[in-house]
Amino acid sequence: MADSKVASPTHSPQWYEDSLQLTSVPLAPSIRSKLQNAGFVSVRDVKGARGPIDLARETGLTNAEASEVIKALRLGIEGTALAGAKSASEILYEESRKLAVFTFSKDLDDLLGGGVAVGEITELCGCPGIGKTQACMQLCVSVQMPGAFGGYEGSAVYIDTEGSFMAERAKEVAQATVSHLVSISQFLPKHLSESGALSQFTVNEILDRVHLFRCHEITELLAVVESLPMYVRAHGVKLVVIDSMAFHFRQDFKDMALRTAILAKMTTQLLNLAKSEHLAVVSVNQITVKPDPASGVARLVPALGESYAHGCTTRVILSWESDRRMAYLFKSPRLPRGKAKFTVTNGGIRDVRGMKRQVDLK
Amino acid sequence: MELSAERLEQLYLEVAPQILDGPAIEQQLSKLNFLPTGCDGIDDLLEGGLRQGQVTELTGEAGSGKTQLCLSAAASAAALGHRVVYLDTGGGFSAKRIKEFHRGFVTADADSAEVEQHLSLTLDLITVLNVHDILTLFKVLEELALGLSGDPGVPGDGGLEGNQDVVDIGRDMGLLVVDSLSSLLSPVITRLHHQGYTMMASTASLLRSLAPAHNCAVLYTNHTVSAGGNDRGGASIKPALGTRWTSTPHRRVCLGKGHGNDAQGCTAEVIYGPGTGSSCAFKVVGDGIRTL
């Protein structure tokens, strides 16, 4: 019988860890049932056994299986899981200081509450040709803007699955943004304009700081996402764009359940990354047709299914309304639904009125 | 080893389940609170609000208002002085939104300094934790349960190095929100993961035992998946997590959004549990959730 001496709760992290039930530890079902039949219910019970041979004898496991169990228990989470908790007051303070990545269309930025938000996944869905890639390229330039102009001063990772990234086009967008900032820098307070805030913001350096990954198949995409945490830290990346998420997933998959599982895992990894490294993630999705069972009329819906729809934090659907490009905010934890007009010009994404964004000068 | 009769009886009392008679149960029930969600129509569907000791599930399509309702419930529970633990998996928690909901609870002519102070107390009562995988969720739930059963008289001996609040979090918890539970469980319920159903069962038993044992209300969200509806207009979506999960919550409320891109109206319907079939319409606005 396992030694179930329970020390008085000193609330040390070790006490919490030891009290964890074995059902929460990843073990093979046959091993778990043998442990439970022998009366081992919590981590403490197993640690009370005097080693793998003892454990094996008491439970009927083989020596190898018993060592596996003891090893599995060591790979627990460091400290208490509750230690990372924050109060809502701290979060309010953090939110008030959060920066957003501009799209350079004021209407669109207002729709998004300032721009593409950091620390979450923003999904852009739309038909081909609506401007998803253009918006992504604009964001890759905006994220690098100097802090004096309200920018994030970070570099960008562009994961291209469709081959839609055009370097010449990115150069045009960069040139337009640079000339825009140069023209308004005369309005900067003196100490900032003389500090050479724009010295690092030249077209060549902007293009240098967009890290392009071309993924030809899904395994490459998965590999890139796996290696992102290290890459992001090494290069000061503040924006990750995946253009597009849908492309590979809609082609090769016969097993829908597997597709859903892989998408869910990738979404979790990206959200984790966005939160821990304080960066913005933009994923581009395609549009597909879904027949409405009630009326038989087909509707246009974002691709990749219902489960994927729940993975993104904010969803923006871009579509045509007669001649105009419109953006609809479809899902957001903070903002009401709404729509905004935008257009695509030589210089990138702009307002329909042709007015460039009034950048806040510090 | 010989056991005396007294020792045997003592052991039996420790492990035997507590047997209650009718009046004792009624007395226990009367001490439980109903936590308002912030929307009257939905409180009516729940026959009073989120009841402490019960597990309520919110299911619905993306964008139907599940996260908004969770935030509203957290704001109103904290505004009444209950401690709220909010486990966020999708990054949907927004303190700014809590502030907006709080503004909607106070009357228009309230003193702004008092409102600020009350807001600050409300925000301090909400503890947010980002949870990304199911094993972390288990750990958190078990730590909360252990903290709740800890003896309030035990002084902190600094074992957590200044994390005495961690213990306190579990102690007075009045509402636990998990948004969203299905995003943690769905990835493990696949053929690749033989642990999947075990984990689902463990989660169900952890939630169902946490609520009544420690007098807290549990609210969690479940997303939806395609149901492959037939031509006769059968349901096109169904709650995720499958039929095995159906009886885990005490009540399941399904939210649906209004159609057309401009409509802000949504519906809520009880699809499992007491009051099945009743529904209401609501709308999410700037400072709250209004019944239509």
XYZ file of C-alpha atoms in Angstrom, chain A residues 119-340:
222
model
C -0.539 39.588 -28.996
C -3.268 37.984 -31.039
C -3.999 36.349 -34.390
C -5.756 38.537 -36.937
C -7.235 36.721 -39.882
C -7.764 38.375 -43.260
C -10.190 36.490 -45.496
C -11.125 37.402 -49.014
C -11.541 36.437 -52.648
C -8.535 36.467 -54.940
C -7.497 39.947 -55.989
C -9.144 41.821 -53.149
C -5.909 43.011 -51.626
C -4.932 40.544 -48.914
C -1.325 40.287 -50.038
C -1.132 44.051 -50.530
C -2.314 44.597 -46.980
C 0.251 42.125 -45.683
C 3.077 43.846 -47.531
C 1.992 47.198 -46.146
C 1.976 45.740 -42.648
C 5.494 44.365 -43.136
C 6.662 47.909 -43.802
C 4.543 49.592 -41.111
C 5.823 47.359 -38.342
C 9.336 48.693 -38.970
C 8.403 52.337 -38.527
C 10.469 54.214 -35.962
C 8.986 54.782 -32.531
C 8.968 58.537 -33.071
C 6.245 57.997 -35.675
C 4.274 55.566 -33.509
C 5.780 52.454 -35.048
C 6.994 49.249 -33.500
C 10.548 49.218 -34.880
C 10.528 45.487 -35.415
C 11.241 43.260 -38.376
C 8.750 41.049 -40.173
C 8.535 37.390 -41.142
C 6.583 36.676 -44.319
C 5.677 33.024 -44.823
C 4.637 32.691 -48.445
C 2.793 29.524 -49.474
C 1.262 30.694 -52.734
C 4.162 32.544 -54.275
C 2.319 35.856 -54.114
C 5.090 37.951 -52.575
C 6.588 40.270 -55.215
C 9.778 41.997 -54.225
C 9.250 44.832 -56.708
C 5.854 45.552 -55.222
C 7.261 45.490 -51.692
C 9.846 48.008 -52.823
C 7.099 50.318 -54.134
C 5.248 50.120 -50.841
C 8.436 50.775 -48.902
C 9.283 53.783 -51.079
C 5.832 55.285 -50.628
C 5.956 54.831 -46.868
C 9.433 56.321 -46.572
C 8.538 59.371 -48.628
C 5.382 59.841 -46.599
C 7.316 59.793 -43.335
C 9.987 62.096 -44.724
C 7.365 64.609 -45.757
C 5.795 64.720 -42.322
C 9.048 64.639 -40.376
C 9.295 68.378 -40.796
C 6.431 68.590 -38.318
C 8.281 66.564 -35.719
C 9.524 68.284 -32.576
C 13.084 69.393 -33.088
C 14.767 66.932 -30.798
C 13.229 64.028 -32.654
C 13.794 65.200 -36.192
C 17.429 65.795 -35.446
C 17.886 62.430 -33.784
C 17.969 60.754 -37.158
C 14.878 58.711 -36.515
C 14.628 57.984 -40.221
C 18.244 57.033 -40.732
C 17.453 53.338 -40.313
C 14.261 53.615 -42.313
C 15.532 53.466 -45.892
C 14.093 51.319 -48.649
C 16.987 48.862 -48.654
C 17.010 48.429 -44.930
C 13.263 47.958 -44.878
C 13.496 45.184 -47.428
C 16.365 43.639 -45.470
C 14.171 43.383 -42.433
C 11.398 41.455 -44.174
C 12.369 37.792 -43.736
C 10.728 35.781 -46.483
C 10.083 32.038 -46.155
C 8.760 30.313 -49.246
C 6.956 27.102 -48.306
C 6.133 24.744 -51.156
C 4.339 22.161 -49.132
C 2.724 21.663 -45.809
C 5.678 19.986 -44.130
C 7.776 23.067 -44.865
C 5.089 25.280 -43.365
C 4.949 23.176 -40.218
C 8.739 23.219 -39.927
C 8.896 26.997 -40.225
C 6.239 27.496 -37.587
C 8.100 25.122 -35.258
C 11.316 27.070 -35.606
C 9.702 30.499 -35.330
C 10.247 31.061 -31.602
C 14.012 30.952 -31.920
C 14.046 32.942 -35.138
C 11.784 35.611 -33.735
C 13.995 36.148 -30.735
C 17.170 36.275 -32.803
C 15.895 38.893 -35.253
C 13.599 41.115 -33.214
C 10.562 40.111 -35.237
C 7.338 41.874 -34.348
C 5.067 40.714 -37.158
C 4.488 37.266 -38.609
C 2.434 37.007 -41.789
C 1.237 33.684 -43.208
C 0.020 34.117 -46.778
C -1.898 32.002 -47.026
C -2.812 29.468 -44.400
C -5.467 27.901 -46.591
C -3.474 27.052 -49.673
C -1.787 23.797 -48.711
C -4.518 22.647 -46.401
C -7.110 22.691 -49.123
C -5.157 20.572 -51.551
C -3.638 17.454 -50.114
C -5.867 16.490 -47.273
C -8.150 13.523 -47.468
C -8.338 13.083 -43.728
C -10.386 15.977 -42.382
C -9.831 15.077 -38.776
C -6.084 15.203 -39.235
C -6.370 18.553 -40.978
C -8.372 19.997 -38.125
C -5.893 18.691 -35.577
C -2.878 20.112 -37.395
C -4.548 23.484 -37.901
C -5.483 23.613 -34.246
C -1.940 22.838 -33.185
C -0.479 25.494 -35.481
C -2.950 28.086 -34.283
C -2.039 27.355 -30.688
C 1.674 27.641 -31.427
C 1.193 30.958 -33.190
C -0.987 32.389 -30.446
C 1.533 31.294 -27.847
C 4.242 33.037 -29.827
C 2.176 36.203 -30.247
C 1.582 36.435 -26.535
C 4.993 35.536 -25.241
C 7.025 37.603 -27.721
C 4.524 40.484 -28.017
C 4.183 40.331 -31.738
C 1.274 40.457 -34.185
C 0.296 37.428 -36.255
C -1.661 37.883 -39.467
C -2.989 34.811 -41.234
C -4.558 35.004 -44.649
C -7.463 32.765 -45.502
C -9.363 32.041 -48.681
C -13.076 32.082 -49.356
C -15.144 29.063 -50.222
C -18.758 28.304 -50.984
C -21.102 26.729 -48.492
C -24.631 25.756 -49.439
C -27.169 26.990 -46.929
C -29.234 23.931 -45.942
C -32.374 25.943 -45.271
C -32.692 27.936 -48.457
C -30.378 26.070 -50.807
C -28.625 29.326 -51.667
C -24.870 29.158 -51.536
C -23.045 31.555 -49.240
C -19.457 32.665 -49.326
C -17.695 31.699 -46.131
C -14.074 31.641 -45.035
C -12.308 28.383 -45.853
C -10.856 25.782 -43.516
C -14.057 25.046 -41.662
C -15.870 25.791 -38.439
C -13.202 24.652 -35.984
C -10.577 26.895 -37.524
C -12.913 29.868 -37.297
C -12.688 29.712 -33.538
C -8.914 29.795 -33.532
C -8.317 33.354 -34.636
C -8.847 36.217 -32.246
C -9.969 38.786 -34.775
C -11.422 38.082 -38.177
C -11.675 40.585 -41.013
C -13.443 39.699 -44.235
C -12.506 41.664 -47.353
C -14.953 41.730 -50.231
C -16.301 43.740 -53.101
C -19.374 45.901 -52.743
C -20.221 47.036 -56.293
C -16.945 48.685 -57.268
C -15.536 49.264 -53.875
C -13.272 47.206 -51.682
C -14.824 46.758 -48.225
C -13.486 45.320 -45.026
C -15.915 43.811 -42.522
C -14.895 43.191 -38.953
C -16.541 39.897 -38.294
C -15.174 38.718 -35.001
C -13.409 40.660 -32.291
C -13.261 40.393 -28.507
C -13.173 44.136 -28.086
C -14.739 45.917 -30.996
C -18.232 46.054 -32.423
C -18.886 44.800 -35.918
C -18.453 47.368 -38.606
C -17.170 47.986 -42.064
C -14.651 50.204 -43.730
